[in-house]
mmCIF file of C-alpha atoms in Angstrom:
data_model
loop_
_atom_site.group_PDB
_atom_site.id
_atom_site.type_symbol
_atom_site.label_atom_id
_atom_site.label_comp_id
_atom_site.label_asym_id
_atom_site.label_seq_id
_atom_site.Cartn_x
_atom_site.Cartn_y
_atom_site.Cartn_z
ATOM 1 C CA UNK K 272 52.502 -2.998 -37.639
ATOM 2 C CA UNK K 273 48.824 -3.588 -38.603
ATOM 3 C CA UNK K 274 46.857 -6.350 -36.957
ATOM 4 C CA UNK K 275 45.878 -9.306 -39.089
ATOM 5 C CA UNK K 276 42.222 -9.250 -38.006
ATOM 6 C CA UNK K 277 41.302 -12.623 -39.479
ATOM 7 C CA UNK K 278 44.250 -14.368 -37.798
ATOM 8 C CA UNK K 279 43.642 -12.656 -34.426
ATOM 9 C CA UNK K 280 39.920 -13.375 -34.620
ATOM 10 C CA UNK K 281 40.538 -17.072 -35.254
ATOM 11 C CA UNK K 282 42.963 -17.225 -32.326
ATOM 12 C CA UNK K 283 40.563 -15.393 -29.995
ATOM 13 C CA UNK K 284 37.576 -17.543 -30.893
ATOM 14 C CA UNK K 285 39.591 -20.675 -30.045
ATOM 15 C CA UNK K 286 40.190 -19.339 -26.503
ATOM 16 C CA UNK K 287 38.046 -19.929 -23.431
ATOM 17 C CA UNK K 288 36.520 -17.063 -21.463
ATOM 18 C CA UNK K 289 39.238 -17.146 -18.779
ATOM 19 C CA UNK K 290 41.936 -16.937 -21.470
ATOM 20 C CA UNK K 291 40.082 -14.076 -23.149
ATOM 21 C CA UNK K 292 39.941 -12.203 -19.849
ATOM 22 C CA UNK K 293 43.720 -12.532 -19.544
ATOM 23 C CA UNK K 294 44.165 -11.332 -23.142
ATOM 24 C CA UNK K 295 41.838 -8.395 -22.407
ATOM 25 C CA UNK K 296 44.046 -7.398 -19.475
ATOM 26 C CA UNK K 297 47.097 -7.530 -21.764
ATOM 27 C CA UNK K 298 45.457 -5.330 -24.408
ATOM 28 C CA UNK K 299 43.762 -2.778 -22.135
ATOM 29 C CA UNK K 300 45.996 -2.879 -19.064
ATOM 30 C CA UNK K 301 43.094 -3.611 -16.705
ATOM 31 C CA UNK K 302 41.031 -6.611 -15.678
ATOM 32 C CA UNK K 303 37.466 -7.218 -16.791
ATOM 33 C CA UNK K 304 34.544 -8.995 -15.187
ATOM 34 C CA UNK K 305 32.783 -9.533 -18.500
ATOM 35 C CA UNK K 306 31.948 -13.207 -18.948
ATOM 36 C CA UNK K 307 30.534 -13.101 -22.469
ATOM 37 C CA UNK K 308 32.889 -14.695 -24.957
ATOM 38 C CA UNK K 309 31.373 -12.802 -27.900
ATOM 39 C CA UNK K 310 31.687 -9.433 -26.164
ATOM 40 C CA UNK K 311 35.247 -10.119 -25.053
ATOM 41 C CA UNK K 312 36.312 -11.071 -28.576
ATOM 42 C CA UNK K 313 34.745 -7.896 -30.009
ATOM 43 C CA UNK K 314 36.372 -5.667 -27.385
ATOM 44 C CA UNK K 315 39.810 -7.250 -27.769
ATOM 45 C CA UNK K 316 39.718 -6.972 -31.574
ATOM 46 C CA UNK K 317 38.663 -3.329 -31.278
ATOM 47 C CA UNK K 318 41.453 -2.681 -28.773
ATOM 48 C CA UNK K 319 44.065 -4.270 -31.016
ATOM 49 C CA UNK K 320 42.879 -2.291 -34.029
ATOM 50 C CA UNK K 321 42.789 0.955 -32.046
ATOM 51 C CA UNK K 322 46.331 0.349 -30.790
ATOM 52 C CA UNK K 323 47.764 -0.231 -34.271
ATOM 53 C CA UNK K 324 45.605 1.983 -36.474
ATOM 54 C CA UNK K 325 44.810 4.767 -34.066
ATOM 55 C CA UNK K 326 42.003 5.460 -31.659
ATOM 56 C CA UNK K 327 39.162 7.968 -31.935
ATOM 57 C CA UNK K 328 40.124 11.518 -32.795
ATOM 58 C CA UNK K 329 40.027 14.143 -30.068
ATOM 59 C CA UNK K 330 37.101 15.812 -31.868
ATOM 60 C CA UNK K 331 35.146 12.531 -31.865
ATOM 61 C CA UNK K 332 35.876 12.000 -28.167
ATOM 62 C CA UNK K 333 34.610 15.492 -27.277
ATOM 63 C CA UNK K 334 31.438 14.987 -29.302
ATOM 64 C CA UNK K 335 30.799 11.613 -27.668
ATOM 65 C CA UNK K 336 31.273 13.197 -24.224
ATOM 66 C CA UNK K 337 28.784 15.963 -25.121
ATOM 67 C CA UNK K 338 26.198 13.438 -26.281
ATOM 68 C CA UNK K 339 26.653 11.308 -23.187
ATOM 69 C CA UNK K 340 26.274 14.326 -20.921
ATOM 70 C CA UNK K 341 22.999 15.364 -22.564
ATOM 71 C CA UNK K 342 21.486 11.888 -22.351
ATOM 72 C CA UNK K 343 19.669 10.391 -19.399
ATOM 73 C CA UNK K 344 21.465 7.106 -18.906
ATOM 74 C CA UNK K 345 19.621 4.169 -17.400
ATOM 75 C CA UNK K 346 21.854 2.154 -15.120
ATOM 76 C CA UNK K 347 19.479 -0.778 -14.693
ATOM 77 C CA UNK K 348 16.927 -2.216 -17.108
ATOM 78 C CA UNK K 349 13.291 -1.425 -16.321
ATOM 79 C CA UNK K 350 11.538 -3.879 -14.051
ATOM 80 C CA UNK K 351 9.086 -6.094 -15.836
ATOM 81 C CA UNK K 352 5.647 -6.466 -14.343
ATOM 82 C CA UNK K 353 4.845 -10.099 -13.777
ATOM 83 C CA UNK K 354 1.200 -10.943 -13.413
ATOM 84 C CA UNK K 355 1.534 -14.656 -12.744
ATOM 85 C CA UNK K 356 0.502 -15.742 -9.241
ATOM 86 C CA UNK K 357 2.953 -17.420 -6.920
ATOM 87 C CA UNK K 358 2.920 -20.221 -4.458
ATOM 88 C CA UNK K 359 5.246 -19.996 -1.489
ATOM 89 C CA UNK K 360 7.248 -22.972 -0.299
ATOM 90 C CA UNK K 361 7.588 -23.875 3.394
ATOM 91 C CA UNK K 362 10.932 -22.080 3.623
ATOM 92 C CA UNK K 363 9.172 -18.816 2.705
ATOM 93 C CA UNK K 364 10.750 -18.492 -0.728
ATOM 94 C CA UNK K 365 8.641 -18.066 -3.828
ATOM 95 C CA UNK K 366 8.747 -20.818 -6.414
ATOM 96 C CA UNK K 367 9.755 -18.420 -9.183
ATOM 97 C CA UNK K 368 6.461 -16.847 -10.157
ATOM 98 C CA UNK K 369 5.517 -13.324 -9.081
ATOM 99 C CA UNK K 370 2.732 -12.999 -6.567
ATOM 100 C CA UNK K 371 -0.475 -11.384 -7.729
ATOM 101 C CA UNK K 372 -1.682 -8.639 -5.406
ATOM 102 C CA UNK K 373 -4.824 -9.413 -3.452
ATOM 103 C CA UNK K 374 -7.958 -7.492 -4.346
ATOM 104 C CA UNK K 375 -9.456 -4.960 -1.974
ATOM 105 C CA UNK K 376 -11.688 -6.095 0.905
ATOM 106 C CA UNK K 377 -15.264 -6.434 -0.280
ATOM 107 C CA UNK K 378 -14.299 -7.895 -3.643
ATOM 108 C CA UNK K 379 -16.121 -11.088 -4.568
ATOM 109 C CA UNK K 380 -14.113 -13.696 -6.457
ATOM 110 C CA UNK K 381 -16.089 -16.138 -8.579
ATOM 111 C CA UNK K 382 -14.940 -19.399 -10.102
ATOM 112 C CA UNK K 383 -16.654 -22.212 -11.943
ATOM 113 C CA UNK K 384 -15.641 -25.574 -10.464
ATOM 114 C CA UNK K 385 -17.188 -29.018 -10.999
ATOM 115 C CA UNK K 386 -20.496 -27.654 -12.246
ATOM 116 C CA UNK K 387 -20.902 -25.071 -9.484
ATOM 117 C CA UNK K 388 -20.202 -21.362 -9.294
ATOM 118 C CA UNK K 389 -18.062 -20.665 -6.253
ATOM 119 C CA UNK K 390 -18.012 -17.234 -4.632
ATOM 120 C CA UNK K 391 -15.420 -16.026 -2.163
ATOM 121 C CA UNK K 392 -15.572 -12.626 -0.523
ATOM 122 C CA UNK K 393 -12.299 -10.893 0.300
ATOM 123 C CA UNK K 394 -12.341 -9.654 3.903
ATOM 124 C CA UNK K 395 -9.929 -7.343 5.645
ATOM 125 C CA UNK K 396 -8.295 -10.267 7.444
ATOM 126 C CA UNK K 397 -9.221 -13.356 5.500
ATOM 127 C CA UNK K 398 -11.651 -14.795 3.000
ATOM 128 C CA UNK K 399 -15.278 -15.844 3.448
ATOM 129 C CA UNK K 400 -16.537 -18.914 1.640
ATOM 130 C CA UNK K 401 -19.772 -20.794 2.292
ATOM 131 C CA UNK K 402 -20.387 -18.971 5.588
ATOM 132 C CA UNK K 403 -16.912 -19.682 7.001
ATOM 133 C CA UNK K 404 -13.888 -17.385 7.288
ATOM 134 C CA UNK K 405 -10.496 -18.701 6.148
ATOM 135 C CA UNK K 406 -7.067 -17.163 6.735
ATOM 136 C CA UNK K 407 -5.875 -17.603 3.158
ATOM 137 C CA UNK K 408 -7.008 -18.354 -0.369
ATOM 138 C CA UNK K 409 -5.123 -21.626 -0.129
ATOM 139 C CA UNK K 410 -7.243 -22.633 2.866
ATOM 140 C CA UNK K 411 -10.375 -21.880 0.828
ATOM 141 C CA UNK K 412 -9.029 -23.892 -2.113
ATOM 142 C CA UNK K 413 -8.259 -26.820 0.215
ATOM 143 C CA UNK K 414 -11.773 -26.703 1.667
ATOM 144 C CA UNK K 415 -13.213 -26.795 -1.853
ATOM 145 C CA UNK K 416 -10.949 -29.430 -3.433
ATOM 146 C CA UNK K 417 -10.126 -31.552 -0.396
ATOM 147 C CA UNK K 418 -6.395 -31.392 -1.115
ATOM 148 C CA UNK K 419 -3.709 -28.773 -0.775
ATOM 149 C CA UNK K 420 -3.959 -26.379 -3.682
ATOM 150 C CA UNK K 421 -2.433 -22.960 -4.182
ATOM 151 C CA UNK K 422 -5.226 -20.453 -3.677
ATOM 152 C CA UNK K 423 -3.604 -18.006 -6.050
ATOM 153 C CA UNK K 424 -3.465 -20.639 -8.784
ATOM 154 C CA UNK K 425 -6.969 -21.921 -8.042
ATOM 155 C CA UNK K 426 -8.455 -18.412 -8.249
ATOM 156 C CA UNK K 427 -5.981 -16.908 -10.743
ATOM 157 C CA UNK K 428 -8.598 -15.943 -13.361
ATOM 158 C CA UNK K 429 -10.702 -14.248 -10.690
ATOM 159 C CA UNK K 430 -7.625 -12.473 -9.301
ATOM 160 C CA UNK K 431 -6.692 -11.279 -12.786
ATOM 161 C CA UNK K 432 -10.110 -9.649 -13.083
ATOM 162 C CA UNK K 433 -11.631 -12.289 -15.368
ATOM 163 C CA UNK K 434 -14.172 -13.713 -13.021
ATOM 164 C CA UNK K 435 -14.370 -11.506 -9.985
ATOM 165 C CA UNK K 436 -16.565 -8.547 -9.306
ATOM 166 C CA UNK K 437 -16.473 -5.766 -6.754
#
């Protein structure tokens, strides 16, 4: 007996995700961890149609297997490079922005601030500003501004290569 697609679709779209997961198990005989309502509805409709009208032909299955075997499948999406600097909270966790890598020792970071050009030299173990060595860029930023400021954010243009020189 053919499936009334419009009627089934209306019934499926009225269901919640948990109900759709149960319906999926009924149609396919196995559980699913998919939590997307749209994807579940599409899969269930396809399963119902395949059960009543017939599945893929054996020839189509073999061809699909050949194509899949010849293709390099990516299991995870590529990692996206994030250039935004990060500040780290006291618990050691980042606040959601990716940390910019520090430049090589010897690099001079420059920044215009309150009418003055500031220069900071990157050392092997710290940063030199105004004749003093600081442990971090944040310590330099605090010395300059007088309040706690993220060094990465304060010097972000220089760290991105738009104000520093080697």
